[in-house]
Coordinates of C-alpha atoms in Angstrom, one line a residue:
X1 CA -30.9 -83.2 159.8
X2 CA -28.4 -80.4 159.2
X3 CA -30.8 -77.8 160.6
X4 CA -31.4 -80.0 163.8
X5 CA -27.6 -80.6 165.1
X6 CA -26.2 -77.6 163.0
X7 CA -25.0 -75.4 166.2
X8 CA -23.8 -79.0 167.6
X9 CA -22.0 -79.6 164.4
X10 CA -20.2 -76.3 164.7
X11 CA -19.2 -76.8 168.3
X12 CA -17.7 -80.1 167.3
X13 CA -15.8 -78.4 164.6
X14 CA -14.5 -76.1 167.4
X15 CA -13.3 -78.8 169.5
X16 CA -11.5 -80.6 166.9
X17 CA -9.7 -77.6 165.8
X18 CA -8.7 -77.2 169.6
X19 CA -7.8 -80.6 170.1
X20 CA -5.6 -80.3 166.6
X21 CA -3.9 -77.1 167.7
X22 CA -2.8 -78.4 171.3
X23 CA -1.5 -81.5 169.7
X24 CA 0.8 -79.1 167.3
X25 CA 1.4 -77.0 170.2
X26 CA 2.4 -79.4 172.8
X27 CA 5.2 -80.8 170.0
X28 CA 6.2 -77.7 169.3
X29 CA 6.7 -76.7 173.0
X30 CA 8.7 -79.7 173.6
X31 CA 11.6 -78.1 171.5
X32 CA 11.3 -74.8 173.6
X33 CA 11.6 -77.2 176.4
X34 CA 14.6 -78.8 175.5
X35 CA 16.7 -75.8 174.0
X36 CA 15.6 -73.1 176.5
X37 CA 15.2 -75.3 179.9
X38 CA 16.6 -78.6 180.0
X39 CA 20.2 -78.3 177.3
X40 CA 21.4 -75.0 179.7
X41 CA 20.9 -76.3 183.0
X42 CA 22.8 -79.9 182.0
X43 CA 26.2 -77.8 182.3
X44 CA 25.4 -75.9 185.6
X45 CA 26.6 -77.2 188.9
X46 CA 23.2 -76.0 190.8
X47 CA 20.6 -75.5 188.5
X48 CA 17.3 -73.7 189.1
X49 CA 14.3 -76.0 188.5
X50 CA 11.5 -72.9 188.9
X51 CA 11.8 -72.0 185.2
X52 CA 11.3 -75.5 183.7
X53 CA 8.2 -76.4 186.5
X54 CA 6.5 -73.2 185.1
X55 CA 7.3 -74.7 181.7
X56 CA 6.1 -78.3 182.0
X57 CA 2.7 -76.4 184.0
X58 CA 2.1 -74.5 180.5
X59 CA 2.8 -77.8 178.8
X60 CA 0.4 -79.7 181.1
X61 CA -2.3 -77.1 180.6
X62 CA -2.1 -77.7 176.7
X63 CA -2.4 -81.2 177.2
X64 CA -5.4 -80.8 179.4
X65 CA -7.1 -78.6 176.6
X66 CA -6.5 -80.8 174.2
X67 CA -7.6 -84.1 176.3
X68 CA -11.2 -81.7 177.4
X69 CA -11.7 -80.9 173.8
X70 CA -11.6 -84.2 172.7
X71 CA -13.6 -85.6 175.2
X72 CA -16.5 -83.2 174.5
X73 CA -16.4 -83.6 171.0
X74 CA -16.5 -87.4 171.5
X75 CA -19.6 -87.2 173.8
X76 CA -21.0 -84.3 171.6
X77 CA -20.8 -86.4 168.6
X78 CA -22.2 -89.5 169.7
X79 CA -25.3 -87.3 170.8
X80 CA -25.4 -86.2 167.3
X81 CA -24.9 -90.0 166.2
X82 CA -28.0 -91.1 167.7
X83 CA -30.5 -88.2 166.9
X84 CA -29.4 -88.6 163.4
X85 CA -29.7 -92.2 163.2
X86 CA -33.0 -92.0 165.0
X87 CA -34.3 -89.4 162.1
X88 CA -33.2 -91.9 159.6
X89 CA -34.9 -95.0 161.2
X90 CA -37.8 -92.7 161.3
X91 CA -37.7 -91.6 158.0
X92 CA -37.3 -95.4 156.9
X93 CA -40.3 -96.5 158.8
X94 CA -42.3 -94.0 157.8
X95 CA -41.3 -94.5 153.6
X96 CA -41.9 -98.3 154.0
X97 CA -45.2 -97.6 155.4
X98 CA -46.1 -95.7 152.2
X99 CA -44.4 -98.5 149.5
X100 CA -46.7 -100.7 148.0
X101 CA -47.5 -104.3 148.6
X102 CA -45.4 -105.3 145.4
X103 CA -42.2 -104.1 147.1
X104 CA -43.0 -106.8 150.4
X105 CA -43.6 -109.5 147.7
X106 CA -40.3 -109.1 146.2
X107 CA -38.1 -108.6 149.2
X108 CA -37.6 -111.2 152.3
X109 CA -38.6 -109.5 155.5
X110 CA -35.2 -110.6 157.2
X111 CA -33.3 -108.3 154.5
X112 CA -35.9 -105.5 155.3
X113 CA -34.9 -106.0 159.0
X114 CA -31.6 -105.9 158.1
X115 CA -31.9 -102.5 157.2
X116 CA -32.8 -101.4 160.3
X117 CA -30.2 -103.4 162.3
X118 CA -27.0 -104.0 160.6
X119 CA -27.2 -101.4 158.1
X120 CA -28.3 -98.8 160.3
X121 CA -25.2 -99.6 162.9
X122 CA -22.7 -99.4 160.5
X123 CA -24.1 -95.8 159.8
X124 CA -24.0 -95.1 163.5
X125 CA -20.5 -96.3 164.1
X126 CA -19.5 -93.9 160.9
X127 CA -21.2 -91.1 162.6
X128 CA -20.2 -91.5 166.0
X129 CA -16.7 -92.6 165.3
X130 CA -15.1 -92.5 161.7
X131 CA -16.2 -88.9 160.0
X132 CA -15.3 -87.0 163.8
X133 CA -12.1 -89.1 163.4
X134 CA -11.5 -88.4 159.9
X135 CA -12.2 -84.6 160.3
X136 CA -10.1 -84.1 163.4
X137 CA -7.3 -86.1 161.2
X138 CA -7.5 -84.0 158.6
X139 CA -7.5 -81.3 160.8
X140 CA -4.4 -82.6 163.0
X141 CA -3.0 -83.2 159.1
X142 CA -3.2 -79.6 158.1
X143 CA -1.7 -77.9 161.8
X144 CA 0.9 -80.5 162.2
X145 CA 2.2 -80.1 158.6
X146 CA 2.7 -76.1 158.8
X147 CA 4.2 -76.6 162.4
X148 CA 6.8 -79.0 160.6
X149 CA 7.3 -76.4 158.3
X150 CA 8.2 -73.8 160.9
X151 CA 11.0 -76.0 162.0
X152 CA 12.4 -77.7 158.9
X153 CA 11.3 -77.7 155.2
X154 CA 14.2 -80.5 154.5
X155 CA 12.9 -82.8 157.0
X156 CA 9.5 -81.9 155.9
X157 CA 10.1 -83.2 152.2
X158 CA 11.2 -86.4 153.8
X159 CA 8.1 -87.1 155.6
X160 CA 6.0 -86.3 152.2
X161 CA 8.2 -89.0 150.5
X162 CA 6.9 -91.6 152.8
X163 CA 3.3 -90.2 153.0
X164 CA 3.3 -90.9 149.0
X165 CA 4.6 -94.1 149.6
X166 CA 1.8 -94.7 152.3
X167 CA -1.0 -93.8 150.2
X168 CA 0.1 -95.8 147.3
X169 CA -0.2 -98.8 149.7
X170 CA -3.5 -97.7 151.2
X171 CA -5.1 -97.1 147.7
X172 CA -3.8 -100.4 146.6
X173 CA -5.2 -102.4 149.7
X174 CA -8.1 -100.3 150.8
X175 CA -9.6 -100.6 147.5
X176 CA -9.7 -104.3 147.4
X177 CA -11.1 -104.0 151.1
X178 CA -13.6 -101.7 149.9
X179 CA -15.0 -104.2 147.2
X180 CA -15.5 -106.9 149.9
X181 CA -17.1 -104.6 152.9
X182 CA -19.8 -103.6 149.9
X183 CA -20.2 -107.5 149.3
X184 CA -20.1 -108.2 152.9
X185 CA -23.3 -106.0 153.8
X186 CA -25.1 -107.7 150.6
X187 CA -24.3 -111.5 151.9
X188 CA -25.7 -110.2 155.7
X189 CA -28.8 -109.1 154.4
X190 CA -29.2 -112.7 152.5
X191 CA -28.3 -114.3 155.4
X192 CA -30.9 -112.6 157.9
X193 CA -33.4 -113.0 155.0
X194 CA -32.8 -116.9 155.1
X195 CA -32.5 -117.0 159.0
X196 CA -35.9 -115.5 159.3
X197 CA -37.6 -117.5 156.8
X198 CA -36.2 -120.4 158.1
X199 CA -37.7 -119.2 161.8
X200 CA -41.1 -118.9 160.5
X201 CA -40.9 -122.2 158.5
X202 CA -39.6 -124.0 161.2
X203 CA -42.7 -126.7 161.7
X204 CA -43.0 -127.1 158.0
X205 CA -39.1 -128.1 158.0
X206 CA -39.4 -130.7 160.7
X207 CA -42.8 -132.0 159.3
X208 CA -41.0 -132.6 155.8
X209 CA -37.7 -133.6 157.5
X210 CA -36.2 -130.7 155.5
X211 CA -33.6 -130.0 158.3
X212 CA -30.5 -131.0 156.2
X213 CA -31.3 -129.4 153.4
X214 CA -32.0 -126.3 155.1
X215 CA -28.3 -126.8 157.0
X216 CA -26.6 -127.1 153.4
X217 CA -28.7 -124.0 152.3
X218 CA -27.5 -122.1 155.1
X219 CA -24.1 -123.3 154.9
X220 CA -24.0 -121.7 151.3
X221 CA -25.2 -118.6 152.1
X222 CA -23.4 -118.5 155.5
X223 CA -20.3 -119.4 153.4
X224 CA -20.4 -116.3 150.9
X225 CA -20.9 -114.1 154.0
X226 CA -17.6 -115.7 155.8
X227 CA -15.7 -115.3 152.5
X228 CA -16.5 -111.6 152.0
X229 CA -16.2 -111.1 155.6
X230 CA -12.8 -112.7 156.0
X231 CA -11.2 -111.2 152.5
X232 CA -12.7 -107.6 153.5
X233 CA -10.9 -107.8 157.3
X234 CA -7.7 -109.7 155.7
X235 CA -7.3 -106.6 153.8
X236 CA -8.3 -104.5 156.6
X237 CA -5.9 -106.2 159.3
X238 CA -2.9 -105.9 156.8
X239 CA -3.2 -102.1 156.5
X240 CA -2.6 -100.9 160.1
X241 CA 0.9 -103.0 160.6
X242 CA 2.1 -101.8 157.2
X243 CA 1.3 -97.9 158.2
X244 CA 2.7 -98.5 161.7
X245 CA 6.4 -100.2 160.5
X246 CA 6.6 -97.3 157.5
X247 CA 5.9 -94.8 160.4
X248 CA 8.8 -96.2 162.4
X249 CA 10.9 -96.3 159.3
X250 CA 10.5 -92.7 158.8
X251 CA 11.0 -91.9 162.2
X252 CA 14.5 -93.6 162.0
X253 CA 15.4 -91.9 158.8
X254 CA 14.6 -88.7 160.5
X255 CA 16.7 -89.1 163.1
X256 CA 19.6 -89.9 161.2
X257 CA 19.0 -87.1 158.5
X258 CA 18.3 -84.7 161.2
X259 CA 21.5 -85.5 163.4
X260 CA 23.6 -85.2 160.1
X261 CA 22.1 -81.5 159.5
X262 CA 22.9 -80.6 162.8
X263 CA 26.2 -82.3 163.2
X264 CA 27.3 -80.8 159.8
X265 CA 25.7 -77.4 160.5
X266 CA 23.8 -77.7 157.3
X267 CA 21.9 -74.6 156.9
X268 CA 18.2 -75.1 158.2
X269 CA 15.4 -74.0 155.9
X270 CA 11.6 -73.1 157.5
X271 CA 9.0 -70.8 156.8
X272 CA 10.4 -68.7 159.6
X273 CA 14.0 -68.2 157.8
X274 CA 17.2 -70.0 157.8
X275 CA 19.2 -71.3 161.2
X276 CA 20.8 -74.0 162.3
X277 CA 19.0 -77.4 163.6
X278 CA 19.2 -78.1 167.6
X279 CA 18.5 -80.9 169.4
X280 CA 15.3 -79.3 170.8
X281 CA 13.9 -78.9 167.0
X282 CA 15.1 -82.3 166.0
X283 CA 12.8 -84.0 168.7
X284 CA 10.2 -81.7 168.2
X285 CA 9.9 -82.3 164.4
X286 CA 10.3 -86.2 165.6
X287 CA 7.2 -85.9 167.7
X288 CA 5.4 -83.8 165.3
X289 CA 6.1 -86.6 162.6
X290 CA 4.5 -89.8 164.8
X291 CA 1.6 -86.9 165.1
X292 CA 1.2 -86.6 161.5
X293 CA 1.7 -90.2 160.7
X294 CA -0.9 -91.0 163.3
X295 CA -3.7 -89.5 161.6
X296 CA -3.1 -90.5 158.4
X297 CA -3.2 -94.2 159.9
X298 CA -6.2 -93.3 161.3
X299 CA -7.7 -92.4 158.3
X300 CA -6.8 -95.8 156.6
X301 CA -8.3 -97.3 159.5
X302 CA -11.5 -95.6 159.5
X303 CA -11.4 -95.8 155.5
X304 CA -12.6 -99.3 155.9
X305 CA -15.3 -98.6 158.4
X306 CA -16.6 -95.7 156.1
X307 CA -16.7 -98.0 153.1
X308 CA -18.7 -100.4 155.0
X309 CA -21.0 -97.8 156.1
X310 CA -21.6 -96.4 153.1
X311 CA -22.5 -99.7 151.7
X312 CA -24.9 -100.0 154.6
X313 CA -26.2 -96.2 153.7
X314 CA -26.6 -97.2 150.1
X315 CA -29.1 -99.8 151.0
X316 CA -30.6 -97.7 153.2
X317 CA -31.1 -95.2 150.5
X318 CA -32.1 -97.7 148.1
X319 CA -35.1 -98.4 150.5
X320 CA -35.5 -94.3 150.8
X321 CA -35.9 -94.4 146.9
X322 CA -38.2 -96.9 146.5
X323 CA -41.1 -95.1 144.8
X324 CA -44.2 -94.8 147.2
X325 CA -47.5 -96.4 146.6
X326 CA -49.1 -93.9 143.7
X327 CA -52.6 -92.5 145.2
X328 CA -54.1 -90.0 142.2
X329 CA -57.1 -90.5 143.9
X330 CA -59.4 -87.5 144.5
X331 CA -62.8 -89.1 145.9
X332 CA -63.1 -89.7 149.7
X333 CA -65.3 -91.7 152.1
X334 CA -67.1 -89.3 154.3
X335 CA -69.9 -90.1 156.8
X336 CA -73.5 -89.0 155.3
X337 CA -76.9 -88.2 156.0
X338 CA -80.2 -86.8 154.5
X339 CA -81.8 -83.7 154.8
X340 CA -85.4 -83.0 155.2
X341 CA -85.7 -82.4 151.7
X342 CA -84.0 -85.4 150.8
X343 CA -80.7 -84.2 150.1
X344 CA -77.7 -86.4 150.6
X345 CA -75.2 -84.5 152.4
X346 CA -71.8 -84.9 154.5
X347 CA -72.0 -84.9 158.4
X348 CA -69.3 -84.9 160.8
X349 CA -70.7 -87.3 163.1
X350 CA -70.9 -91.4 162.7
X351 CA -74.3 -92.1 161.4
X352 CA -73.6 -95.5 159.9
X353 CA -74.4 -94.3 156.5
X354 CA -71.4 -93.4 154.0
X355 CA -70.9 -91.2 150.6
X356 CA -68.4 -91.2 148.3
X357 CA -67.6 -87.2 147.9
X358 CA -66.7 -86.3 144.5
X359 CA -65.0 -83.1 144.0
X360 CA -66.3 -80.9 141.3
X361 CA -66.1 -77.0 140.1
X362 CA -69.6 -76.1 140.9
X363 CA -69.3 -78.1 144.2
X364 CA -68.9 -81.5 145.5
X365 CA -70.9 -84.4 144.6
X366 CA -72.3 -87.3 146.9
X367 CA -73.1 -90.9 146.0
X368 CA -74.2 -93.5 148.5
X369 CA -72.0 -96.0 149.2
X370 CA -74.1 -99.1 148.7
X371 CA -71.4 -102.1 147.9
X372 CA -71.8 -102.3 144.1
X373 CA -68.7 -103.6 142.7
X374 CA -68.1 -104.3 139.2
X375 CA -65.1 -105.5 137.0
X376 CA -65.1 -105.1 133.3
X377 CA -63.1 -106.7 131.0
X378 CA -60.2 -106.4 133.2
X379 CA -56.5 -108.1 132.5
X380 CA -53.8 -108.4 135.1
X381 CA -50.3 -109.8 135.7
X382 CA -47.8 -109.5 138.7
X383 CA -45.3 -109.0 136.0
X384 CA -46.3 -107.5 132.5
X385 CA -44.6 -110.6 130.7
X386 CA -46.4 -113.1 133.0
X387 CA -50.6 -112.6 132.8
X388 CA -52.6 -114.0 135.8
X389 CA -56.1 -113.1 134.9
X390 CA -57.6 -112.8 131.3
X391 CA -60.6 -110.6 130.9
X392 CA -62.5 -111.0 134.1
X393 CA -66.1 -109.5 134.1
X394 CA -68.2 -109.9 137.0
X395 CA -70.4 -107.7 139.2
X396 CA -71.7 -107.9 142.8
X397 CA -74.6 -105.8 143.7
X398 CA -75.3 -104.3 147.1
X399 CA -76.3 -107.1 149.8
X400 CA -75.0 -109.9 147.1
X401 CA -72.8 -112.8 148.2
X402 CA -70.0 -113.4 145.7
X403 CA -67.8 -116.9 145.7
X404 CA -64.7 -117.6 144.1
X405 CA -64.1 -121.4 143.7
X406 CA -61.2 -122.8 142.0
X407 CA -57.7 -124.1 142.1
X408 CA -54.6 -123.0 143.7
X409 CA -53.2 -120.4 141.8
X410 CA -56.7 -119.9 139.5
X411 CA -56.6 -116.2 140.4
X412 CA -59.2 -115.9 143.4
X413 CA -57.3 -113.8 145.9
X414 CA -55.8 -111.6 143.0
X415 CA -59.5 -110.8 142.4
X416 CA -59.7 -109.4 146.3
X417 CA -56.0 -107.4 145.8
X418 CA -57.4 -105.9 142.8
X419 CA -60.6 -104.6 144.7
X420 CA -58.1 -103.2 147.5
X421 CA -55.9 -101.5 144.7
X422 CA -53.1 -103.4 146.4
X423 CA -51.8 -103.4 142.3
X424 CA -52.6 -101.7 139.2
X425 CA -54.5 -103.5 136.3
X426 CA -53.3 -103.4 133.0
X427 CA -56.5 -103.1 131.2
X428 CA -60.1 -102.6 131.9
X429 CA -62.0 -101.2 134.6
X430 CA -63.2 -101.9 138.4
X431 CA -65.9 -99.8 139.5
X432 CA -67.4 -99.2 143.3
X433 CA -70.8 -97.8 143.0
X434 CA -70.3 -96.4 139.3
X435 CA -67.1 -94.8 140.1
X436 CA -63.6 -96.1 138.9
X437 CA -61.8 -97.3 142.0
X438 CA -58.3 -95.4 140.8
X439 CA -60.3 -92.2 141.1
X440 CA -61.1 -93.2 145.1
X441 CA -58.0 -92.1 147.4
X442 CA -56.8 -95.7 148.5
X443 CA -57.2 -95.2 152.1
X444 CA -60.9 -94.2 152.0
X445 CA -61.1 -97.4 149.4
X446 CA -59.5 -99.8 152.0
X447 CA -61.7 -98.3 154.8
X448 CA -64.7 -99.0 153.4
X449 CA -63.7 -102.8 153.0
X450 CA -63.2 -105.1 155.7
X451 CA -60.8 -108.5 155.0
X452 CA -60.5 -111.7 156.8
X453 CA -57.5 -113.1 155.5
X454 CA -56.3 -116.7 155.5
X455 CA -52.9 -115.8 157.4
X456 CA -53.6 -113.9 160.8
X457 CA -51.5 -111.5 161.9
X458 CA -52.0 -110.4 165.9
X459 CA -49.8 -108.1 167.5
X460 CA -48.2 -107.7 170.6
X461 CA -50.7 -105.7 172.7
X462 CA -54.3 -106.7 174.4
X463 CA -56.9 -109.0 172.9
X464 CA -58.8 -105.9 173.4
X465 CA -56.6 -104.0 171.2
X466 CA -56.1 -106.3 168.3
X467 CA -59.8 -106.5 168.0
X468 CA -60.1 -102.7 167.8
X469 CA -57.1 -102.6 165.4
X470 CA -60.2 -102.8 163.0
X471 CA -61.7 -99.6 164.2
X472 CA -59.3 -97.5 166.8
X473 CA -62.4 -95.4 167.7
X474 CA -64.4 -98.5 168.8
X475 CA -65.4 -98.9 172.4
X476 CA -64.6 -101.7 174.6
X477 CA -68.5 -102.5 174.3
X478 CA -68.3 -102.9 170.7
X479 CA -65.1 -104.8 170.6
X480 CA -67.2 -107.3 173.1
X481 CA -70.0 -107.7 171.0
X482 CA -67.8 -108.1 167.9
X483 CA -65.9 -111.0 169.6
X484 CA -69.2 -112.5 170.6
X485 CA -70.5 -112.1 166.7
X486 CA -67.6 -114.2 165.8
X487 CA -68.0 -116.7 168.7
X488 CA -64.7 -115.6 170.1
X489 CA -66.0 -114.1 173.5
X490 CA -65.9 -117.6 175.5
X491 CA -62.2 -118.5 174.7
X492 CA -61.4 -115.1 175.4
X493 CA -62.9 -115.2 178.8
X494 CA -60.8 -118.3 179.7
X495 CA -57.6 -116.5 178.9
X496 CA -55.6 -115.4 182.3
X497 CA -56.8 -111.6 182.2
X498 CA -59.8 -112.1 179.6
X499 CA -59.7 -109.4 177.4
X500 CA -56.7 -107.6 179.1
X501 CA -54.4 -110.8 178.3
X502 CA -51.7 -109.5 176.3
X503 CA -50.4 -111.7 173.3
X504 CA -47.1 -112.0 171.8
X505 CA -45.4 -113.6 169.3
X506 CA -48.2 -113.2 166.8
X507 CA -50.4 -114.9 169.4
X508 CA -48.1 -117.8 169.6
X509 CA -50.2 -119.0 172.6
X510 CA -53.5 -119.3 170.6
X511 CA -54.6 -122.2 168.7
X512 CA -54.9 -121.3 164.6
X513 CA -58.5 -121.5 165.1
X514 CA -58.6 -119.0 168.1
X515 CA -56.2 -116.4 166.1
X516 CA -58.9 -116.8 163.0
X517 CA -61.9 -115.9 165.2
X518 CA -60.1 -112.8 166.4
X519 CA -59.1 -112.0 163.0
X520 CA -63.1 -112.2 162.1
X521 CA -63.6 -110.1 165.4
X522 CA -61.5 -107.4 164.3
X523 CA -63.1 -107.0 160.9
X524 CA -66.7 -107.2 162.5
X525 CA -65.9 -104.3 164.7
X526 CA -64.8 -102.3 161.5
X527 CA -68.6 -102.7 160.4
X528 CA -67.4 -102.0 156.6
X529 CA -70.2 -102.2 153.7
X530 CA -68.0 -104.8 151.7
X531 CA -66.1 -108.0 153.2
X532 CA -63.6 -109.8 151.8
X533 CA -63.3 -113.4 153.5
X534 CA -60.0 -115.0 152.2
X535 CA -60.4 -118.7 153.5
X536 CA -61.9 -116.9 157.0
X537 CA -62.6 -120.4 158.3
X538 CA -59.9 -122.7 156.9
X539 CA -58.3 -123.0 160.2
X540 CA -61.5 -123.7 162.5
X541 CA -62.8 -127.3 162.7
X542 CA -65.8 -128.3 161.7
X543 CA -68.3 -127.9 164.7
X544 CA -66.6 -124.7 165.5
X545 CA -67.3 -123.8 161.8
X546 CA -71.2 -124.1 162.0
X547 CA -71.2 -122.0 165.0
X548 CA -68.9 -119.2 163.3
X549 CA -71.1 -119.2 160.2
X550 CA -73.9 -118.0 161.9
X551 CA -72.0 -115.3 163.1
X552 CA -70.7 -114.8 159.6
X553 CA -74.0 -114.8 158.3
X554 CA -74.9 -111.9 160.8
X555 CA -71.9 -110.0 159.8
X556 CA -72.4 -110.5 155.9
X557 CA -76.1 -109.1 156.3
X558 CA -76.9 -106.4 154.2
X559 CA -73.1 -106.2 153.0
X560 CA -71.7 -107.1 149.8
X561 CA -69.5 -110.0 150.4
X562 CA -66.7 -111.8 148.2
X563 CA -65.6 -115.3 149.5
X564 CA -62.9 -117.4 148.7
X565 CA -63.4 -121.0 149.9
X566 CA -62.3 -124.5 149.2
X567 CA -64.9 -125.6 151.8
X568 CA -67.9 -125.7 149.3
X569 CA -70.3 -126.2 152.2
X570 CA -69.5 -123.0 153.2
X571 CA -70.9 -121.0 150.3
X572 CA -74.5 -122.6 149.3
X573 CA -76.2 -119.5 150.1
X574 CA -74.1 -117.7 147.8
X575 CA -75.9 -115.6 145.3
X576 CA -73.7 -116.2 142.8
X577 CA -70.6 -118.7 142.6
X578 CA -67.6 -118.0 140.0
X579 CA -65.6 -120.6 139.2
X580 CA -61.8 -119.8 138.0
X581 CA -59.3 -121.7 136.0
X582 CA -55.9 -120.4 134.9
X583 CA -57.1 -116.9 135.6
X584 CA -60.4 -117.4 133.3
X585 CA -63.9 -117.4 134.6
X586 CA -65.4 -120.4 133.4
X587 CA -68.8 -121.0 135.3
X588 CA -71.1 -118.5 137.0
X589 CA -74.5 -119.0 138.8
X590 CA -75.9 -120.0 142.0
X591 CA -75.5 -123.3 143.6
X592 CA -78.5 -125.0 142.0
X593 CA -77.7 -123.6 138.5
X594 CA -74.1 -124.9 138.7
X595 CA -75.2 -128.2 139.9
X596 CA -77.3 -128.6 137.2
X597 CA -74.9 -127.4 134.7
X598 CA -73.0 -130.9 135.6
X599 CA -69.6 -128.6 134.9
X600 CA -66.8 -127.9 136.8
X601 CA -68.5 -126.9 140.0
X602 CA -70.4 -130.1 139.7
X603 CA -67.4 -132.0 139.7
X604 CA -66.0 -130.1 142.6
X605 CA -69.1 -130.4 144.6
X606 CA -69.5 -134.2 144.0
X607 CA -66.3 -135.0 144.5
X608 CA -65.5 -136.1 140.8
X609 CA -62.6 -133.7 141.0
X610 CA -61.1 -132.3 144.0
X611 CA -59.4 -128.6 144.3
X612 CA -55.6 -129.0 145.1

């Protein structure tokens, strides 16, 4: 950030110094104007104003220089602030994309969004206003303090005494204000998170008549925000009037003491020597004292905004400090082909054949991607103290269809999450074509897997681009073929612009079944060797499901497929069905074998026991 805006920062500092010097110079020149031009002319019967007009012209030039410097400084600082904010937002988003799924499971979406909106905005305000104001105030205080010493040391001591009193008040009031501004930012994130959650769940709220409970819960979090904001702004609002009144009191005291010193002819000590106070020097000092108090008041005022911005910055840096998803894999996925002598090798062309490339000292070793996935005594828990899976051992040979059945919370989706390496297992090993998946680069691992989830996410773009999301280099013809395979082509053609229809609001204009069909088409166009279907047809009616199932069977042909299903009718043709209960595999076999066992699967299939 510094290197990108270094020249601009230096120019801003120069403009701040010019503005501070102009402020001090105008106040000092005011004394010269009174003593050398105005006072002598009072006793003249026919005064000559040429000298006074020239002096006023010089004074106007000094003010103009200060105004132009401030204007240029403010405009330049706004540009810097927006540039810095753009960089920070980009870094936040880039870092967010590297975070593990675990982070998003433990933070509400609204709270994460608050980093980009409220927290970033407080940072912008600090960079564009508070920081330059703070630097300008400090520069003004230093320049004005030196200027006051050139007029009177005695009067400067009085100013210092008042400043000490002001700083004690700022310390007490500002400390309380800072505490509540920090709490306000946290409360704001909580409110945003709650609102986002309620908006997403509005249909559920209305179905279960939960409106009043939702209102009460919102009142609770909103009350917390209101309380913290009220206390923070109460202390902030008190500070400025106190500062202004103390400044006015100081002005009166200085005028009385200065007049007394001038009338009694008390020797005046300054860094330029000993002399007597004049009317012009008193007026100049009074003006300087106002210029001295004003930046102190501005610092105290900006202090609250800086504290609030620092609270926002702390939340931003908390996000940036989150550990990114670690990837220690060295095995990569490459396009492959067989040479004439039957050797598997790498190629830059898409061949519809893939291989795992394992680096070694004597050259890369290639393993054909077949889709052989195995779990060997795997234990896992999302938290170390709460285990979810116990001693899971399973295998899916290339081209096999493996189905998981069990009650909600039995661990079915967790197994598919582990195949994608969204989470790290505690014990055991998962292999893919005989390779420990922990040694495979995560991007390459996930590129070899196609997923159709129960919760569909559609992006604000055309239908074609939403399907192409599965493989960005897919042609329009390939996307249309995938849509036909998923039985989505017919309803897409009925949309206003067909495949060019722009979807928004997560496909709000489509039915849940249509959204699911697009998700299946997206997986189809990626053409992966391994497919994971997590309740892929749960939102499709029975008639459509029968049609889609034919397309799904074509999609699953010659692929290793993991299916999670509550509708047992969709998994008859699975090579193996695994029944899970409380994180254990309690039964394994094909449909006929499990029916013959008269176990849990038999109870589920015959309706003696239903999945919850």
